[in-house]
Amino acid sequence: MIELEDVAFGYGGSVLMTGIALALAPGSFQFLTGPSGAGKTTLLRLCSMHLRPTAGTARVFGRDAATMTRDEVAAARRRIGVVHQDCRFLDHLPVADNVALPLLVAGRSRQAADRDVAELLAWVGLAGQAGALPPALSGGERQRAALARAVVTSPDVILADEPTGNLDWEMSLRLLQLLVQLNRLGKAVLVATHDLNLIRAAKGQVAARVLRLSGGRIQQAGAEL
Amino acid sequence: MRRALAGLARRLSGGDGVRIVPPTGFTARLTVFSAAAMAMLAVFALALALAAGRFAAGWEATLARAATVRVAAPAGELEAQVAAALRVLDQTPGVESFRRLPEAERRALLAPWLGAELPAADLPLPELIEVTLGAEGPDAEGLRLRLAAEAPGALYDDHGRWREPAVAAAGRLRTVGLAAAALIAAATAAMVALAAQASLAANRGVIEVLRLVGARDRFIVAAFVRRFTLRALAGAAAGAALGAAVVALLLPAGPLSAGPGFSGPEWLWPLAVPPVAALVAFAATRLAAVRVLRELP
């Protein structure tokens, strides 16, 4: 669904990564690890087309991202759920409205969106916080709300950037279980994390690959847990 | 009906009932205030332009059908020349009616300058004949030639020397008023565009979130355009109402509709100001938003 072929990316003349090859196939579950500053977030942003490769090809749902119109990019993004490390909510809107946002921009009616959002918030254990504003949520609640927003349109691909960064261990396991459940529904999942315990915890639940991004390259691809 | 109103409210609030653009901020107040101030000025400019138009039309219509024949001759010849001039007028096509002004009326014409107690014997006044012209009017040059031949002391004055400059001046005043209204619309567009750009910059995070969840550019543009259009409409409505009240109270149109205010159906013009301001805001915000979004990857 998303393929990066010999992709390079850099800022202002310096090369951050080069020769990147990555494929997110349906039903795949992959972890992306690496030291801070290695470019994990950048790689996820290349996958979601918020950045464009300086070399190579990003192929998204069969199309070269470089040739897609802005509307086509927007349509493709609606098939990609992204969980940011800092969650990125509209702080003036209640949690339910934030979670409903992908449905509303896709043209769903508010009534239909409300039904889906209520079910989803119950699934992530936030039914009681639907009317709360995001700043009032705890770190774990924010991460779960971000996950709910990422999956509310039932996207084909889920990109999660340090989704457990602000969570205690118990909450991290719960969020991992949510990602595994989604993967079992056929979603491609890519989780960027430096939390090796989370990767070990996934063992036995899902056949995940671990990719290590270091020195501007994916150095260990294909290592099974 | 209730469903239709609810649907309208949803569309106006944006995002199907979700206020995507944060409702507060200085750009909101700036837009409302500038739209109100500009609408008020626009109402004044319209009042000026319409009054000038009324002046021009009124003078043109009234004075174009009036003329004067002045007869100045030695005392012994005066009556004969007046009689000759009256006869010529009577025989001239295009002259609808004429009337010799009695002495009291002639003195009344001078009273504002020379006082009401003007001694009649000390200041001989010329005879004046007030002429009302038909729709087509006479052949002015032919009439002058004939008066010169039959009553050499009679002069035909069709008021063109001062009527035309006055009408032209009123016309220019109307143009100035309309130009002022156009400039005000342009200034409103510029101010709303600046406010929209400031808002877009301040809400960069909102835009990034919307793009993150797959919003098309037109969805994001619509959210900002809707907000600024409604603000401009509200501000302009308040400004136009205040402007109209000021015109009604301080600048009333005169009994002959010659005052600087609005007259009759002209009062509909202030009602047009808020929708025009909203349209201007719509276009300005849309251009600003599209330009900002095009700069994003």
Short mmCIF file of C-alpha atoms in Angstrom, two decimals:
data_model
loop_
_atom_site.label_atom_id
_atom_site.label_comp_id
_atom_site.label_asym_id
_atom_site.label_seq_id
_atom_site.Cartn_x
_atom_site.Cartn_y
_atom_site.Cartn_z
CA MET A 1 0.00 0.00 0.00
CA ILE A 2 2.91 2.32 0.75
CA GLU A 3 6.33 1.71 -0.74
CA LEU A 4 9.45 3.79 -0.44
CA GLU A 5 11.92 2.93 -3.18
CA ASP A 6 15.52 4.10 -2.79
CA VAL A 7 14.28 7.20 -1.03
CA ALA A 8 16.57 9.95 0.21
CA PHE A 9 15.65 13.00 2.25
CA GLY A 10 17.59 15.94 3.57
CA TYR A 11 17.26 19.52 4.76
CA GLY A 12 19.20 22.42 3.29
CA GLY A 13 21.86 20.38 1.56
CA SER A 14 22.49 17.87 4.36
CA VAL A 15 21.29 14.31 3.76
CA LEU A 16 19.27 12.88 6.65
CA MET A 17 18.61 9.49 5.08
CA THR A 18 19.38 7.75 1.85
CA GLY A 19 18.70 4.48 0.06
CA ILE A 20 15.56 3.86 2.10
CA ALA A 21 13.43 0.93 0.99
CA LEU A 22 10.26 0.22 2.91
CA ALA A 23 7.03 -1.56 2.07
CA LEU A 24 3.84 -1.44 4.12
CA ALA A 25 1.77 -4.33 2.81
CA PRO A 26 -1.80 -5.15 3.89
CA GLY A 27 -1.79 -6.97 7.24
CA SER A 28 1.88 -6.21 7.94
CA PHE A 29 3.04 -5.06 11.38
CA GLN A 30 6.41 -3.37 11.62
CA PHE A 31 8.35 -1.56 14.31
CA LEU A 32 10.77 1.20 13.40
CA THR A 33 13.47 1.73 15.98
CA GLY A 34 16.57 3.85 16.18
CA PRO A 35 18.22 6.50 18.30
CA SER A 36 16.65 9.90 18.82
CA GLY A 37 17.20 12.10 15.79
CA ALA A 38 17.73 9.15 13.47
CA GLY A 39 14.78 10.24 11.34
CA LYS A 40 11.96 7.95 12.47
CA THR A 41 9.42 10.76 12.48
CA THR A 42 10.71 11.99 9.13
CA LEU A 43 10.28 8.53 7.65
CA LEU A 44 6.68 8.40 8.89
CA ARG A 45 6.06 11.86 7.41
CA LEU A 46 7.43 10.63 4.09
CA CYS A 47 4.94 7.76 4.25
CA SER A 48 2.04 10.14 4.98
CA MET A 49 3.18 12.54 2.22
CA HIS A 50 3.72 15.44 4.60
CA LEU A 51 7.28 15.45 3.29
CA ARG A 52 8.46 14.71 -0.21
CA PRO A 53 11.59 12.65 -0.90
CA THR A 54 14.56 14.56 -2.28
CA ALA A 55 15.37 11.42 -4.30
CA GLY A 56 13.70 8.09 -4.99
CA THR A 57 10.01 7.29 -5.20
CA ALA A 58 7.25 7.22 -2.61
CA ARG A 59 4.47 5.05 -3.99
CA VAL A 60 1.20 5.41 -2.10
CA PHE A 61 -1.72 3.14 -2.92
CA GLY A 62 -0.12 2.41 -6.28
CA ARG A 63 0.52 6.03 -7.24
CA ASP A 64 3.78 7.94 -7.32
CA ALA A 65 3.23 10.60 -4.65
CA ALA A 66 5.20 13.13 -6.70
CA THR A 67 2.59 13.03 -9.47
CA MET A 68 -0.49 13.23 -7.26
CA THR A 69 -2.64 16.34 -7.18
CA ARG A 70 -3.34 18.03 -3.86
CA ASP A 71 -6.84 16.54 -3.78
CA GLU A 72 -5.43 13.10 -4.50
CA VAL A 73 -2.90 13.50 -1.68
CA ALA A 74 -5.73 14.52 0.67
CA ALA A 75 -7.78 11.50 -0.43
CA ALA A 76 -4.79 9.20 0.15
CA ARG A 77 -4.22 10.69 3.61
CA ARG A 78 -7.76 9.78 4.53
CA ARG A 79 -6.68 6.14 4.04
CA ILE A 80 -3.73 6.62 6.41
CA GLY A 81 -4.29 7.00 10.14
CA VAL A 82 -1.50 8.81 11.94
CA VAL A 83 -0.86 8.84 15.69
CA HIS A 84 1.56 11.63 16.49
CA GLN A 85 3.81 11.62 19.52
CA ASP A 86 2.32 14.98 20.56
CA CYS A 87 -1.17 13.89 19.46
CA ARG A 88 -1.98 17.20 17.69
CA PHE A 89 -5.53 17.99 18.69
CA LEU A 90 -7.62 21.07 18.09
CA ASP A 91 -7.63 22.14 21.73
CA HIS A 92 -10.79 24.26 21.41
CA LEU A 93 -12.85 21.23 20.37
CA PRO A 94 -14.07 18.43 22.67
CA VAL A 95 -12.48 15.01 22.33
CA ALA A 96 -15.50 13.65 20.44
CA ASP A 97 -15.25 16.42 17.83
CA ASN A 98 -11.52 15.84 17.46
CA VAL A 99 -12.07 12.15 16.90
CA ALA A 100 -14.90 12.89 14.46
CA LEU A 101 -12.77 15.30 12.43
CA PRO A 102 -11.52 12.75 9.84
CA LEU A 103 -15.12 11.69 9.21
CA LEU A 104 -16.32 15.27 8.82
CA VAL A 105 -13.56 16.21 6.36
CA ALA A 106 -14.48 13.05 4.43
CA GLY A 107 -18.01 14.40 4.09
CA ARG A 108 -19.82 12.19 6.62
CA SER A 109 -22.83 13.72 8.35
CA ARG A 110 -22.47 14.74 11.96
CA GLN A 111 -25.13 12.27 13.10
CA ALA A 112 -23.44 9.31 11.44
CA ALA A 113 -20.07 10.45 12.75
CA ASP A 114 -21.40 10.74 16.29
CA ARG A 115 -22.50 7.08 16.31
CA ASP A 116 -19.09 5.83 15.12
CA VAL A 117 -17.22 8.14 17.47
CA ALA A 118 -19.23 7.01 20.49
CA GLU A 119 -18.45 3.36 19.73
CA LEU A 120 -14.79 4.08 19.15
CA LEU A 121 -14.37 6.13 22.31
CA ALA A 122 -15.91 3.26 24.27
CA TRP A 123 -13.46 0.86 22.55
CA VAL A 124 -10.44 2.92 23.66
CA GLY A 125 -11.95 3.47 27.11
CA LEU A 126 -12.72 7.15 26.75
CA ALA A 127 -16.53 7.11 26.70
CA GLY A 128 -16.59 9.31 29.78
CA GLN A 129 -14.24 11.90 28.27
CA ALA A 130 -16.14 12.57 25.03
CA GLY A 131 -17.06 16.09 26.05
CA ALA A 132 -13.72 16.98 27.64
CA LEU A 133 -11.27 19.32 25.99
CA PRO A 134 -7.92 17.70 25.05
CA PRO A 135 -5.82 19.75 27.52
CA ALA A 136 -7.88 18.22 30.33
CA LEU A 137 -6.86 14.65 29.39
CA SER A 138 -3.97 12.71 30.88
CA GLY A 139 -1.09 11.61 28.66
CA GLY A 140 -2.50 8.13 28.27
CA GLU A 141 -5.96 9.40 27.49
CA ARG A 142 -4.55 11.75 24.85
CA GLN A 143 -2.67 8.88 23.19
CA ARG A 144 -5.80 6.74 23.12
CA ALA A 145 -7.86 9.60 21.76
CA ALA A 146 -5.21 10.14 19.07
CA LEU A 147 -5.41 6.45 18.19
CA ALA A 148 -9.20 6.69 18.02
CA ARG A 149 -8.95 9.64 15.64
CA ALA A 150 -6.37 7.78 13.53
CA VAL A 151 -8.61 4.74 13.03
CA VAL A 152 -12.08 6.33 12.96
CA THR A 153 -12.25 6.16 9.17
CA SER A 154 -11.02 2.55 9.21
CA PRO A 155 -7.85 3.46 7.28
CA ASP A 156 -5.77 0.92 5.41
CA VAL A 157 -2.52 2.03 7.02
CA ILE A 158 -1.77 3.13 10.58
CA LEU A 159 1.40 5.08 11.31
CA ALA A 160 2.15 5.57 15.01
CA ASP A 161 4.98 7.81 16.13
CA GLU A 162 6.12 6.94 19.68
CA PRO A 163 2.52 6.17 20.64
CA THR A 164 3.53 4.99 24.11
CA GLY A 165 6.00 7.76 24.82
CA ASN A 166 3.85 9.34 27.52
CA LEU A 167 2.25 6.18 28.86
CA ASP A 168 2.92 3.95 31.82
CA TRP A 169 3.60 0.30 31.08
CA GLU A 170 0.06 -0.92 31.67
CA MET A 171 -1.35 1.71 29.34
CA SER A 172 1.37 0.97 26.77
CA LEU A 173 0.30 -2.69 26.67
CA ARG A 174 -3.31 -1.69 26.26
CA LEU A 175 -2.49 0.56 23.33
CA LEU A 176 -0.36 -2.18 21.79
CA GLN A 177 -3.33 -4.54 22.03
CA LEU A 178 -5.46 -1.99 20.21
CA LEU A 179 -2.89 -1.78 17.39
CA VAL A 180 -2.68 -5.59 17.20
CA GLN A 181 -6.48 -5.83 16.99
CA LEU A 182 -6.48 -3.36 14.11
CA ASN A 183 -3.69 -5.29 12.39
CA ARG A 184 -5.78 -8.47 12.62
CA LEU A 185 -8.44 -6.60 10.66
CA GLY A 186 -5.92 -6.34 7.80
CA LYS A 187 -4.52 -2.90 8.50
CA ALA A 188 -0.84 -2.26 7.79
CA VAL A 189 0.76 -0.93 10.98
CA LEU A 190 4.08 0.87 11.33
CA VAL A 191 5.08 1.89 14.86
CA ALA A 192 8.10 4.12 15.39
CA THR A 193 9.42 3.56 18.90
CA HIS A 194 12.60 3.35 20.90
CA ASP A 195 10.83 1.24 23.54
CA LEU A 196 12.34 -2.24 23.11
CA ASN A 197 10.15 -3.60 25.91
CA LEU A 198 7.11 -2.74 23.82
CA ILE A 199 8.59 -4.67 20.90
CA ARG A 200 9.29 -7.67 23.13
CA ALA A 201 5.76 -7.48 24.51
CA ALA A 202 4.39 -7.72 21.00
CA LYS A 203 6.07 -11.12 20.61
CA GLY A 204 3.47 -13.80 20.71
CA GLN A 205 0.70 -11.44 19.75
CA VAL A 206 1.74 -10.57 16.22
CA ALA A 207 4.39 -11.47 13.65
CA ALA A 208 6.13 -8.16 13.48
CA ARG A 209 9.27 -7.07 11.68
CA VAL A 210 11.71 -4.73 13.36
CA LEU A 211 13.46 -2.13 11.25
CA ARG A 212 16.34 -0.11 12.66
CA LEU A 213 16.99 3.35 11.28
CA SER A 214 20.49 4.54 12.02
CA GLY A 215 23.09 6.56 10.15
CA GLY A 216 20.53 7.58 7.58
CA ARG A 217 19.81 4.01 6.51
CA ILE A 218 17.56 1.16 7.49
CA GLN A 219 20.25 -1.12 8.78
CA GLN A 220 18.45 -4.14 10.13
CA ALA A 221 15.46 -4.97 8.07
CA GLY A 222 13.56 -8.18 8.38
CA ALA A 223 14.56 -9.21 11.91
CA GLU A 224 11.65 -11.26 13.24
CA LEU A 225 10.77 -11.05 16.90
CA MET B 1 -38.72 24.65 8.38
CA ARG B 2 -36.87 23.83 11.60
CA ARG B 3 -34.78 21.24 9.76
CA ALA B 4 -33.92 23.76 7.06
CA LEU B 5 -32.88 26.32 9.69
CA ALA B 6 -30.82 23.69 11.50
CA GLY B 7 -29.10 22.78 8.23
CA LEU B 8 -28.36 26.43 7.53
CA ALA B 9 -26.93 26.87 11.03
CA ARG B 10 -24.75 23.80 10.51
CA ARG B 11 -23.43 25.11 7.22
CA LEU B 12 -22.73 28.55 8.68
CA SER B 13 -20.98 27.18 11.73
CA GLY B 14 -18.71 25.06 9.51
CA GLY B 15 -17.61 21.45 9.53
CA ASP B 16 -21.15 20.26 9.96
CA GLY B 17 -21.63 21.97 13.29
CA VAL B 18 -17.98 21.94 14.42
CA ARG B 19 -16.24 25.28 14.84
CA ILE B 20 -12.98 24.25 13.27
CA VAL B 21 -11.40 27.70 13.38
CA PRO B 22 -11.01 28.83 17.01
CA PRO B 23 -13.68 31.44 17.72
CA THR B 24 -11.58 34.04 19.48
CA GLY B 25 -8.56 36.16 18.75
CA PHE B 26 -7.69 39.69 17.75
CA THR B 27 -8.29 38.94 14.07
CA ALA B 28 -11.95 38.35 14.85
CA ARG B 29 -12.29 41.71 16.56
CA LEU B 30 -10.21 43.41 13.86
CA THR B 31 -12.43 42.03 11.11
CA VAL B 32 -15.66 42.97 12.83
CA PHE B 33 -14.41 46.46 13.72
CA SER B 34 -12.92 47.24 10.31
CA ALA B 35 -16.04 45.95 8.52
CA ALA B 36 -18.24 48.10 10.78
CA ALA B 37 -16.12 51.22 10.27
CA MET B 38 -15.88 50.71 6.52
CA ALA B 39 -19.61 50.05 6.21
CA MET B 40 -20.36 53.26 8.08
CA LEU B 41 -18.06 55.22 5.78
CA ALA B 42 -19.60 53.50 2.77
CA VAL B 43 -23.06 54.63 3.88
CA PHE B 44 -21.79 58.22 4.16
CA ALA B 45 -20.15 58.01 0.73
CA LEU B 46 -23.34 56.62 -0.78
CA ALA B 47 -25.39 59.38 0.84
CA LEU B 48 -23.01 61.93 -0.66
CA ALA B 49 -23.05 60.34 -4.10
CA LEU B 50 -26.83 59.98 -4.20
CA ALA B 51 -27.40 63.53 -2.94
CA ALA B 52 -25.02 64.86 -5.58
CA GLY B 53 -26.92 62.88 -8.18
CA ARG B 54 -30.17 64.40 -6.94
CA PHE B 55 -28.68 67.89 -7.08
CA ALA B 56 -27.50 67.37 -10.64
CA ALA B 57 -30.76 65.84 -11.81
CA GLY B 58 -32.86 68.45 -10.03
CA TRP B 59 -30.95 71.39 -11.42
CA GLU B 60 -30.90 69.91 -14.86
CA ALA B 61 -34.63 69.21 -14.88
CA THR B 62 -35.75 72.49 -13.31
CA LEU B 63 -33.37 75.00 -14.76
CA ALA B 64 -33.22 73.57 -18.26
CA ARG B 65 -36.85 74.67 -18.71
CA ALA B 66 -36.36 78.18 -17.36
CA ALA B 67 -34.92 81.28 -19.04
CA THR B 68 -34.98 85.05 -18.53
CA VAL B 69 -35.26 87.99 -20.85
CA ARG B 70 -33.78 91.18 -19.41
CA VAL B 71 -34.74 94.49 -21.02
CA ALA B 72 -32.61 97.56 -20.29
CA ALA B 73 -33.35 100.67 -22.32
CA PRO B 74 -33.69 104.42 -21.88
CA ALA B 75 -36.84 105.34 -19.98
CA GLY B 76 -38.63 106.58 -23.10
CA GLU B 77 -38.09 103.36 -25.03
CA LEU B 78 -38.43 100.82 -22.24
CA GLU B 79 -42.13 100.03 -22.53
CA ALA B 80 -41.96 99.72 -26.29
CA GLN B 81 -39.00 97.33 -26.15
CA VAL B 82 -40.71 95.24 -23.43
CA ALA B 83 -43.82 95.01 -25.58
CA ALA B 84 -41.69 94.01 -28.57
CA ALA B 85 -39.88 91.38 -26.54
CA LEU B 86 -43.18 89.95 -25.26
CA ARG B 87 -44.48 89.80 -28.81
CA VAL B 88 -41.38 88.01 -30.03
CA LEU B 89 -41.68 85.47 -27.19
CA ASP B 90 -45.32 84.94 -28.00
CA GLN B 91 -44.42 84.09 -31.57
CA THR B 92 -41.44 81.86 -30.78
CA PRO B 93 -41.96 78.08 -31.00
CA GLY B 94 -40.63 76.21 -27.94
CA VAL B 95 -41.66 78.92 -25.49
CA GLU B 96 -44.40 77.47 -23.29
CA SER B 97 -45.24 80.61 -21.27
CA PHE B 98 -43.75 83.88 -20.12
CA ARG B 99 -44.47 86.41 -17.47
CA ARG B 100 -43.28 89.98 -16.91
CA LEU B 101 -42.08 90.31 -13.35
CA PRO B 102 -43.74 93.17 -11.46
CA GLU B 103 -41.47 95.67 -9.76
CA ALA B 104 -42.07 94.23 -6.31
CA GLU B 105 -40.72 90.84 -7.42
CA ARG B 106 -37.72 92.42 -9.10
CA ARG B 107 -36.88 94.33 -5.96
CA ALA B 108 -37.37 91.18 -3.91
CA LEU B 109 -34.68 89.53 -6.02
CA LEU B 110 -32.22 92.24 -4.97
CA ALA B 111 -33.36 92.47 -1.36
CA PRO B 112 -30.88 89.82 -0.08
CA TRP B 113 -28.00 91.95 -1.31
CA LEU B 114 -29.26 95.55 -1.17
CA GLY B 115 -31.87 95.40 1.59
CA ALA B 116 -35.66 95.48 1.53
CA GLU B 117 -35.91 99.28 1.79
CA LEU B 118 -34.47 99.88 -1.67
CA PRO B 119 -35.42 103.43 -2.87
CA ALA B 120 -37.22 102.86 -6.14
CA ALA B 121 -36.40 106.16 -7.76
CA ASP B 122 -32.66 106.04 -7.05
CA LEU B 123 -32.01 102.71 -8.73
CA PRO B 124 -33.82 102.02 -11.98
CA LEU B 125 -34.15 98.31 -12.43
CA PRO B 126 -34.21 96.48 -15.74
CA GLU B 127 -37.42 94.80 -16.74
CA LEU B 128 -37.38 91.02 -16.36
CA ILE B 129 -39.48 88.48 -18.22
CA GLU B 130 -39.58 84.98 -16.78
CA VAL B 131 -39.81 82.40 -19.56
CA THR B 132 -40.89 78.80 -19.19
CA LEU B 133 -39.65 76.64 -22.04
CA GLY B 134 -41.28 73.65 -23.64
CA ALA B 135 -39.70 70.22 -23.67
CA GLU B 136 -37.71 70.93 -26.82
CA GLY B 137 -37.00 74.59 -26.04
CA PRO B 138 -36.63 77.41 -28.60
CA ASP B 139 -33.91 78.01 -31.12
CA ALA B 140 -31.86 80.14 -28.71
CA GLU B 141 -29.64 81.74 -31.37
CA GLY B 142 -32.61 82.61 -33.60
CA LEU B 143 -34.46 84.08 -30.61
CA ARG B 144 -31.47 86.24 -29.69
CA LEU B 145 -31.14 87.54 -33.24
CA ARG B 146 -34.82 88.39 -33.43
CA LEU B 147 -34.77 90.17 -30.06
CA ALA B 148 -31.69 92.13 -31.16
CA ALA B 149 -33.60 93.26 -34.23
CA GLU B 150 -36.93 94.14 -32.61
CA ALA B 151 -35.95 95.01 -29.02
CA PRO B 152 -32.23 95.90 -28.98
CA GLY B 153 -32.22 96.37 -25.20
CA ALA B 154 -33.50 92.79 -24.57
CA LEU B 155 -31.10 89.98 -23.67
CA TYR B 156 -32.10 86.32 -23.64
CA ASP B 157 -30.41 84.32 -20.86
CA ASP B 158 -30.99 80.56 -20.82
CA HIS B 159 -28.94 80.19 -17.56
CA GLY B 160 -26.49 77.92 -19.37
CA ARG B 161 -23.46 79.89 -18.13
CA TRP B 162 -23.97 78.85 -14.52
CA ARG B 163 -26.31 75.88 -14.83
CA GLU B 164 -23.89 73.69 -16.74
CA PRO B 165 -20.91 74.18 -14.39
CA ALA B 166 -23.16 73.59 -11.40
CA VAL B 167 -24.57 70.39 -12.89
CA ALA B 168 -21.06 69.31 -13.88
CA ALA B 169 -19.80 70.00 -10.35
CA ALA B 170 -22.65 67.96 -8.88
CA GLY B 171 -21.83 65.17 -11.33
CA ARG B 172 -18.19 65.24 -10.26
CA LEU B 173 -19.27 65.15 -6.63
CA ARG B 174 -21.32 62.05 -7.37
CA THR B 175 -18.32 60.45 -9.06
CA VAL B 176 -16.18 61.29 -6.04
CA GLY B 177 -18.77 59.70 -3.75
CA LEU B 178 -18.92 56.52 -5.82
CA ALA B 179 -15.12 56.41 -6.07
CA ALA B 180 -14.95 56.78 -2.28
CA ALA B 181 -17.37 53.86 -1.90
CA ALA B 182 -15.23 51.77 -4.27
CA LEU B 183 -12.06 52.70 -2.38
CA ILE B 184 -13.75 51.78 0.88
CA ALA B 185 -14.65 48.37 -0.59
CA ALA B 186 -11.02 47.91 -1.68
CA ALA B 187 -9.73 48.95 1.75
CA THR B 188 -12.18 46.54 3.37
CA ALA B 189 -10.88 43.76 1.13
CA ALA B 190 -7.28 44.60 2.06
CA MET B 191 -8.01 44.70 5.78
CA VAL B 192 -9.99 41.47 5.75
CA ALA B 193 -7.26 39.80 3.68
CA LEU B 194 -4.65 40.93 6.21
CA ALA B 195 -6.77 39.71 9.10
CA ALA B 196 -7.36 36.41 7.31
CA GLN B 197 -3.64 35.98 6.68
CA ALA B 198 -2.89 36.74 10.32
CA SER B 199 -5.54 34.23 11.34
CA LEU B 200 -4.17 31.62 8.96
CA ALA B 201 -0.68 32.16 10.40
CA ALA B 202 -1.98 32.02 13.97
CA ASN B 203 -3.94 28.86 13.20
CA ARG B 204 -1.14 27.06 11.42
CA GLY B 205 -1.56 24.22 13.90
CA VAL B 206 -5.24 23.91 13.00
CA ILE B 207 -4.37 23.74 9.32
CA GLU B 208 -1.73 21.05 9.97
CA VAL B 209 -4.21 18.95 11.91
CA LEU B 210 -6.80 19.29 9.15
CA ARG B 211 -4.23 18.26 6.54
CA LEU B 212 -3.15 15.39 8.80
CA VAL B 213 -6.67 13.97 8.76
CA GLY B 214 -6.97 14.35 4.99
CA ALA B 215 -8.87 17.60 4.57
CA ARG B 216 -8.90 18.96 1.05
CA ASP B 217 -7.72 22.52 0.53
CA ARG B 218 -11.25 23.63 -0.24
CA PHE B 219 -12.50 22.28 3.10
CA ILE B 220 -9.85 24.29 4.97
CA VAL B 221 -10.44 27.37 2.83
CA ALA B 222 -14.18 27.10 3.40
CA ALA B 223 -13.72 26.97 7.18
CA PHE B 224 -11.77 30.24 7.20
CA VAL B 225 -13.84 31.91 4.48
CA ARG B 226 -17.06 31.09 6.32
CA ARG B 227 -15.74 32.52 9.56
CA PHE B 228 -14.46 35.77 8.03
CA THR B 229 -17.49 36.25 5.81
CA LEU B 230 -19.81 35.97 8.80
CA ARG B 231 -17.65 38.34 10.84
CA ALA B 232 -17.59 40.89 8.03
CA LEU B 233 -21.35 40.53 7.53
CA ALA B 234 -22.02 41.09 11.23
CA GLY B 235 -19.64 44.05 11.47
CA ALA B 236 -20.93 45.64 8.27
CA ALA B 237 -24.55 45.22 9.37
CA ALA B 238 -23.80 47.06 12.60
CA GLY B 239 -21.77 49.74 10.80
CA ALA B 240 -24.38 50.26 8.09
CA ALA B 241 -27.16 50.53 10.67
CA LEU B 242 -25.17 53.07 12.65
CA GLY B 243 -24.26 54.99 9.49
CA ALA B 244 -27.88 55.06 8.35
CA ALA B 245 -28.96 56.29 11.78
CA VAL B 246 -26.38 59.08 11.69
CA VAL B 247 -27.50 60.10 8.19
CA ALA B 248 -31.15 60.06 9.25
CA LEU B 249 -30.55 62.10 12.40
CA LEU B 250 -27.83 64.51 11.37
CA LEU B 251 -28.07 64.78 7.59
CA PRO B 252 -31.79 64.61 6.72
CA ALA B 253 -32.80 65.06 3.12
CA GLY B 254 -34.52 68.41 2.57
CA PRO B 255 -38.16 68.94 1.61
CA LEU B 256 -37.18 69.00 -2.05
CA SER B 257 -34.96 65.93 -1.60
CA ALA B 258 -31.97 68.21 -2.01
CA GLY B 259 -30.37 67.51 1.36
CA PRO B 260 -27.31 65.29 1.75
CA GLY B 261 -29.17 62.29 3.24
CA PHE B 262 -31.12 59.48 1.61
CA SER B 263 -34.53 60.06 0.11
CA GLY B 264 -37.36 57.57 -0.47
CA PRO B 265 -36.19 54.31 -2.02
CA GLU B 266 -32.57 55.43 -1.65
CA TRP B 267 -32.84 54.09 1.90
CA LEU B 268 -32.48 50.62 0.37
CA TRP B 269 -28.85 51.39 -0.47
CA PRO B 270 -27.56 51.02 3.12
CA LEU B 271 -29.18 47.57 3.15
CA ALA B 272 -26.91 46.58 0.27
CA VAL B 273 -23.74 47.46 2.18
CA PRO B 274 -23.54 44.38 4.49
CA PRO B 275 -24.00 41.80 1.69
CA VAL B 276 -21.43 43.61 -0.43
CA ALA B 277 -19.02 43.68 2.53
CA ALA B 278 -19.62 39.95 3.03
CA LEU B 279 -18.91 39.29 -0.65
CA VAL B 280 -15.73 41.35 -0.47
CA ALA B 281 -14.64 39.46 2.66
CA PHE B 282 -15.50 36.14 1.01
CA ALA B 283 -13.32 36.89 -2.01
CA ALA B 284 -10.46 38.41 0.01
CA THR B 285 -10.32 35.55 2.52
CA ARG B 286 -10.56 32.94 -0.19
CA LEU B 287 -7.65 34.46 -2.12
CA ALA B 288 -5.55 34.76 1.06
CA ALA B 289 -6.31 31.22 2.20
CA VAL B 290 -5.62 29.67 -1.20
CA ARG B 291 -2.31 31.53 -1.38
CA VAL B 292 -1.25 30.34 2.10
CA LEU B 293 -2.26 26.73 1.45
CA ARG B 294 -0.40 26.65 -1.87
CA GLU B 295 2.80 27.35 0.06
CA LEU B 296 2.34 24.17 2.12
CA PRO B 297 3.56 20.79 0.72
#
